[in-house]
mmCIF file of C-alpha atoms in Angstrom:
data_model
loop_
_atom_site.group_PDB
_atom_site.id
_atom_site.type_symbol
_atom_site.label_atom_id
_atom_site.label_comp_id
_atom_site.label_asym_id
_atom_site.label_seq_id
_atom_site.Cartn_x
_atom_site.Cartn_y
_atom_site.Cartn_z
ATOM 1 C CA MET A 730 0.000 0.000 0.000
ATOM 2 C CA ILE A 731 1.186 3.516 -0.866
ATOM 3 C CA TYR A 732 0.003 6.616 1.003
ATOM 4 C CA LEU A 733 -0.062 9.982 -0.778
ATOM 5 C CA VAL A 734 -0.553 13.232 1.163
ATOM 6 C CA GLU A 735 -1.455 15.960 -1.347
ATOM 7 C CA ASP A 736 -3.933 18.799 -0.839
ATOM 8 C CA ASP A 737 -4.436 19.468 -4.575
ATOM 9 C CA ALA A 738 -7.423 17.239 -5.372
ATOM 10 C CA ASN A 739 -6.642 17.012 -9.098
ATOM 11 C CA ILE A 740 -3.066 15.860 -8.561
ATOM 12 C CA ARG A 741 -4.078 13.526 -5.731
ATOM 13 C CA GLN A 742 -6.802 11.848 -7.764
ATOM 14 C CA LEU A 743 -4.605 11.487 -10.860
ATOM 15 C CA VAL A 744 -1.696 9.924 -8.949
ATOM 16 C CA ILE A 745 -3.925 7.575 -6.947
ATOM 17 C CA TYR A 746 -5.813 6.536 -10.091
ATOM 18 C CA THR A 747 -2.550 5.832 -11.929
ATOM 19 C CA LEU A 748 -1.056 3.878 -9.042
ATOM 20 C CA ASN A 749 -4.145 1.740 -8.534
ATOM 21 C CA HIS A 750 -4.373 0.972 -12.243
ATOM 22 C CA THR A 751 -0.732 -0.119 -12.436
ATOM 23 C CA GLU A 752 -1.115 -2.737 -9.698
ATOM 24 C CA LEU A 753 0.201 -0.436 -6.973
ATOM 25 C CA PRO A 754 -2.561 -0.096 -4.352
ATOM 26 C CA ALA A 755 -2.686 3.459 -3.055
ATOM 27 C CA GLN A 756 -4.725 5.750 -0.851
ATOM 28 C CA GLY A 757 -4.759 9.551 -0.863
ATOM 29 C CA PHE A 758 -5.136 12.110 1.915
ATOM 30 C CA ALA A 759 -5.705 15.864 1.702
ATOM 31 C CA SER A 760 -4.127 16.728 5.045
ATOM 32 C CA ALA A 761 -1.835 15.482 7.798
ATOM 33 C CA PRO A 762 -4.632 14.546 10.278
ATOM 34 C CA GLU A 763 -6.196 12.184 7.712
ATOM 35 C CA PHE A 764 -2.788 10.646 7.050
ATOM 36 C CA TRP A 765 -1.984 10.076 10.725
ATOM 37 C CA ARG A 766 -5.358 8.439 11.322
ATOM 38 C CA ALA A 767 -4.570 5.960 8.544
ATOM 39 C CA MET A 768 -1.053 5.399 9.922
ATOM 40 C CA ALA A 769 -2.572 4.442 13.264
ATOM 41 C CA SER A 770 -4.324 1.541 11.539
ATOM 42 C CA ALA A 771 -1.656 0.320 9.127
ATOM 43 C CA THR A 772 1.856 1.218 7.989
ATOM 44 C CA PRO A 773 2.229 1.522 4.194
ATOM 45 C CA ASP A 774 5.131 0.341 2.030
ATOM 46 C CA LEU A 775 5.825 3.875 0.790
ATOM 47 C CA VAL A 776 4.747 7.413 1.669
ATOM 48 C CA MET A 777 4.561 10.249 -0.872
ATOM 49 C CA LEU A 778 4.463 13.727 0.665
ATOM 50 C CA ASP A 779 3.763 17.162 -0.747
ATOM 51 C CA ILE A 780 5.715 19.860 1.103
ATOM 52 C CA MET A 781 3.083 22.612 0.972
ATOM 53 C CA LEU A 782 0.175 21.255 3.018
ATOM 54 C CA PRO A 783 -2.390 23.007 5.224
ATOM 55 C CA GLY A 784 -1.519 22.802 8.899
ATOM 56 C CA GLN A 785 1.325 20.324 9.320
ATOM 57 C CA ASP A 786 3.458 20.442 6.174
ATOM 58 C CA GLY A 787 5.287 17.597 4.444
ATOM 59 C CA LEU A 788 8.645 18.300 6.084
ATOM 60 C CA GLU A 789 7.060 18.186 9.546
ATOM 61 C CA ILE A 790 5.408 14.868 8.688
ATOM 62 C CA LEU A 791 8.760 13.550 7.448
ATOM 63 C CA ARG A 792 10.451 14.657 10.661
ATOM 64 C CA GLU A 793 7.920 12.732 12.760
ATOM 65 C CA LEU A 794 8.224 9.618 10.603
ATOM 66 C CA ARG A 795 12.009 9.578 10.909
ATOM 67 C CA ALA A 796 11.873 10.201 14.677
ATOM 68 C CA ALA A 797 9.645 7.170 15.348
ATOM 69 C CA PRO A 798 11.479 3.804 15.473
ATOM 70 C CA ALA A 799 8.640 2.015 13.655
ATOM 71 C CA THR A 800 8.851 4.345 10.646
ATOM 72 C CA SER A 801 12.468 5.556 10.745
ATOM 73 C CA ARG A 802 13.282 3.524 7.619
ATOM 74 C CA LEU A 803 9.924 3.808 5.881
ATOM 75 C CA PRO A 804 10.569 4.889 2.251
ATOM 76 C CA VAL A 805 9.457 8.487 1.692
ATOM 77 C CA MET A 806 9.238 10.378 -1.602
ATOM 78 C CA MET A 807 8.722 14.143 -1.606
ATOM 79 C CA LEU A 808 6.422 15.739 -4.222
ATOM 80 C CA THR A 809 6.571 19.500 -4.419
ATOM 81 C CA ALA A 810 6.183 22.484 -6.714
ATOM 82 C CA LYS A 811 9.325 23.999 -5.246
ATOM 83 C CA SER A 812 12.373 23.596 -7.459
ATOM 84 C CA ALA A 813 14.956 25.547 -5.449
ATOM 85 C CA GLU A 814 17.955 23.474 -4.430
ATOM 86 C CA TYR A 815 17.540 24.624 -0.824
ATOM 87 C CA ASP A 816 14.127 22.952 -0.505
ATOM 88 C CA LYS A 817 15.425 19.745 -2.056
ATOM 89 C CA VAL A 818 18.461 19.667 0.227
ATOM 90 C CA VAL A 819 16.318 20.249 3.328
ATOM 91 C CA GLY A 820 14.035 17.335 2.456
ATOM 92 C CA LEU A 821 16.906 14.976 1.646
ATOM 93 C CA ASP A 822 18.886 16.049 4.698
ATOM 94 C CA MET A 823 15.876 15.188 6.857
ATOM 95 C CA GLY A 824 15.809 11.661 5.447
ATOM 96 C CA ALA A 825 13.642 11.717 2.315
ATOM 97 C CA ASP A 826 14.545 8.837 -0.030
ATOM 98 C CA ASP A 827 13.619 10.564 -3.277
ATOM 99 C CA TYR A 828 12.326 13.884 -4.547
ATOM 100 C CA ILE A 829 10.344 14.815 -7.642
ATOM 101 C CA THR A 830 9.325 18.326 -8.670
ATOM 102 C CA LYS A 831 5.932 19.296 -10.057
ATOM 103 C CA PRO A 832 4.883 19.205 -12.787
ATOM 104 C CA PHE A 833 6.029 15.633 -13.304
ATOM 105 C CA GLY A 834 5.135 12.968 -15.835
ATOM 106 C CA MET A 835 3.237 9.913 -14.647
ATOM 107 C CA MET A 836 5.684 7.540 -16.347
ATOM 108 C CA GLU A 837 8.647 9.071 -14.513
ATOM 109 C CA LEU A 838 6.769 9.027 -11.219
ATOM 110 C CA MET A 839 5.787 5.363 -11.622
ATOM 111 C CA ALA A 840 9.373 4.431 -12.531
ATOM 112 C CA ARG A 841 10.709 6.095 -9.402
ATOM 113 C CA VAL A 842 8.035 4.535 -7.204
ATOM 114 C CA ARG A 843 8.756 1.042 -8.551
ATOM 115 C CA ALA A 844 12.516 1.530 -8.159
ATOM 116 C CA LEU A 845 12.079 2.597 -4.544
ATOM 117 C CA LEU A 846 9.760 -0.319 -3.766
ATOM 118 C CA ARG A 847 12.132 -2.824 -5.419
ATOM 119 C CA ARG A 848 14.940 -1.717 -3.177
ATOM 120 C CA THR A 849 12.730 -1.924 -0.127
ATOM 121 C CA ASP A 850 11.549 -5.435 -0.984
ATOM 122 C CA SER A 851 14.958 -6.795 -2.020
ATOM 123 C CA THR A 852 16.472 -9.410 0.257
ATOM 124 C CA GLU A 853 20.148 -9.901 0.909
ATOM 125 C CA GLY A 854 22.144 -12.784 2.330
ATOM 126 C CA ALA A 855 23.322 -13.030 5.916
ATOM 127 C CA GLU A 856 26.788 -11.728 5.006
ATOM 128 C CA GLU A 857 28.516 -9.160 7.163
ATOM 129 C CA LEU A 858 30.636 -6.383 5.733
ATOM 130 C CA THR A 859 33.229 -4.938 8.095
ATOM 131 C CA LEU A 860 35.751 -2.117 8.020
ATOM 132 C CA GLY A 861 37.543 -1.100 11.185
ATOM 133 C CA CYS A 862 34.906 -0.478 13.870
ATOM 134 C CA LEU A 863 32.102 -0.501 11.283
ATOM 135 C CA CYS A 864 29.953 -3.581 10.660
ATOM 136 C CA LEU A 865 27.076 -3.800 8.167
ATOM 137 C CA CYS A 866 24.714 -6.763 7.731
ATOM 138 C CA PRO A 867 22.564 -6.450 4.559
ATOM 139 C CA GLY A 868 20.318 -9.387 5.479
ATOM 140 C CA ARG A 869 19.354 -8.003 8.877
ATOM 141 C CA HIS A 870 19.535 -4.409 7.659
ATOM 142 C CA THR A 871 21.729 -3.398 10.589
ATOM 143 C CA VAL A 872 24.746 -1.132 10.970
ATOM 144 C CA ARG A 873 26.965 -1.063 14.059
ATOM 145 C CA VAL A 874 29.870 1.123 15.099
ATOM 146 C CA ASP A 875 31.907 -0.300 17.970
ATOM 147 C CA GLY A 876 29.019 -2.705 18.600
ATOM 148 C CA ALA A 877 26.389 0.049 18.932
ATOM 149 C CA ASP A 878 23.482 0.112 16.466
ATOM 150 C CA VAL A 879 23.328 3.092 14.104
ATOM 151 C CA PRO A 880 19.845 3.846 12.697
ATOM 152 C CA LEU A 881 19.939 4.804 9.009
ATOM 153 C CA THR A 882 17.307 5.637 6.428
ATOM 154 C CA LEU A 883 16.803 3.233 3.524
ATOM 155 C CA LYS A 884 18.864 5.319 1.100
ATOM 156 C CA GLU A 885 21.691 5.893 3.588
ATOM 157 C CA PHE A 886 21.854 2.148 4.193
ATOM 158 C CA GLU A 887 21.911 1.388 0.462
ATOM 159 C CA LEU A 888 24.669 3.924 -0.205
ATOM 160 C CA LEU A 889 26.787 2.511 2.609
ATOM 161 C CA THR A 890 26.249 -1.026 1.302
ATOM 162 C CA LEU A 891 27.319 -0.012 -2.206
ATOM 163 C CA LEU A 892 30.462 1.658 -0.886
ATOM 164 C CA MET A 893 31.452 -1.219 1.404
ATOM 165 C CA ARG A 894 30.897 -3.816 -1.308
ATOM 166 C CA ALA A 895 33.281 -1.894 -3.562
ATOM 167 C CA ASN A 896 36.145 -3.083 -1.301
ATOM 168 C CA GLY A 897 38.045 0.180 -1.386
ATOM 169 C CA SER A 898 37.413 0.976 -5.056
ATOM 170 C CA VAL A 899 36.003 4.363 -6.030
ATOM 171 C CA VAL A 900 32.256 4.428 -6.700
ATOM 172 C CA THR A 901 31.161 7.299 -8.930
ATOM 173 C CA ARG A 902 28.252 9.554 -8.009
ATOM 174 C CA ASP A 903 26.361 8.299 -11.065
ATOM 175 C CA ALA A 904 26.876 4.692 -9.957
ATOM 176 C CA LEU A 905 25.663 5.497 -6.442
ATOM 177 C CA LEU A 906 22.614 7.311 -7.801
ATOM 178 C CA SER A 907 21.825 4.416 -10.131
ATOM 179 C CA GLY A 908 22.415 1.767 -7.463
ATOM 180 C CA ALA A 909 20.377 3.422 -4.710
ATOM 181 C CA TRP A 910 17.712 5.293 -6.669
ATOM 182 C CA GLY A 911 17.428 3.239 -9.836
ATOM 183 C CA TYR A 912 18.240 6.032 -12.277
ATOM 184 C CA SER A 913 21.259 8.087 -13.332
ATOM 185 C CA ASP A 914 21.178 11.836 -13.894
ATOM 186 C CA THR A 915 24.222 14.083 -13.544
ATOM 187 C CA ALA A 916 21.956 16.948 -12.498
ATOM 188 C CA GLU A 917 20.885 14.909 -9.459
ATOM 189 C CA ASN A 918 24.403 14.227 -8.122
ATOM 190 C CA ARG A 919 23.781 16.741 -5.331
ATOM 191 C CA THR A 920 21.295 14.222 -3.939
ATOM 192 C CA VAL A 921 24.126 11.742 -3.384
ATOM 193 C CA ASP A 922 26.348 14.377 -1.733
ATOM 194 C CA VAL A 923 23.618 15.347 0.739
ATOM 195 C CA HIS A 924 23.025 11.724 1.763
ATOM 196 C CA ILE A 925 26.761 11.043 2.119
ATOM 197 C CA SER A 926 27.138 14.094 4.348
ATOM 198 C CA THR A 927 24.333 12.920 6.635
ATOM 199 C CA LEU A 928 25.658 9.361 6.579
ATOM 200 C CA ARG A 929 29.094 10.501 7.758
ATOM 201 C CA GLN A 930 27.536 12.342 10.671
ATOM 202 C CA LYS A 931 25.453 9.357 11.745
ATOM 203 C CA LEU A 932 28.422 6.972 11.581
ATOM 204 C CA GLY A 933 30.372 9.083 14.061
ATOM 205 C CA LYS A 934 34.013 7.955 14.278
ATOM 206 C CA ALA A 935 33.433 5.569 11.340
ATOM 207 C CA GLY A 936 32.308 8.455 9.133
ATOM 208 C CA LYS A 937 35.966 9.208 8.352
ATOM 209 C CA TYR A 938 36.127 5.902 6.423
ATOM 210 C CA ILE A 939 34.099 7.533 3.623
ATOM 211 C CA THR A 940 36.634 9.372 1.481
ATOM 212 C CA THR A 941 35.739 11.902 -1.194
ATOM 213 C CA VAL A 942 37.505 11.446 -4.522
ATOM 214 C CA ARG A 943 37.230 14.927 -5.984
ATOM 215 C CA GLY A 944 35.346 15.101 -9.268
ATOM 216 C CA VAL A 945 34.629 11.358 -9.254
ATOM 217 C CA GLY A 946 32.782 9.991 -6.232
ATOM 218 C CA TYR A 947 33.485 8.208 -2.967
ATOM 219 C CA LYS A 948 35.290 5.196 -1.541
ATOM 220 C CA MET A 949 35.629 3.413 1.815
ATOM 221 C CA GLU A 950 39.055 3.072 3.409
ATOM 222 C CA LEU A 951 40.699 3.046 6.819
#
């Protein structure tokens, strides 16, 4: 199930209609109170949030979702008419997994939704990836630094997994964008940089293992 919070009735109805008719069950809400009432009954597989909402806006909803343990890793896609980089960076820095600016095409939106859901549903083996004090287990979706659990969003976890599996090799921004988001677009490389910055902060002392290779991408090393 996908939840969409969008106060524009025309956009909400079009997106919900398209999702439901492409075998992606969805439900729409015009405001935050309606959304939270639905959340109290069932947690969806993906949440799509408009930023400009009456009362509690999309960023406030995102903040609450990320603060609650039960929804800290729930995939969230931001839908907004704002195109300024500042607004995009704020949403991504707060833990949004993807961002699409209005007006958007339905085919692009569906492609991004399916890519995000595929990554959420994918299963990994019970392998453990380690580097210094950092340990990542894809199968259990856990990250530990010095034995202490580190909560990450879905995209932060996927980026860290891609970097650790590279075994010290450089991973380009395009490759990270393609691997974690399912598409490659040079104009969207800032998205990767924002997530890497937040990831470093969350990893604490292990954040220094992520090295920037200027003009290329990132790699993991002691």
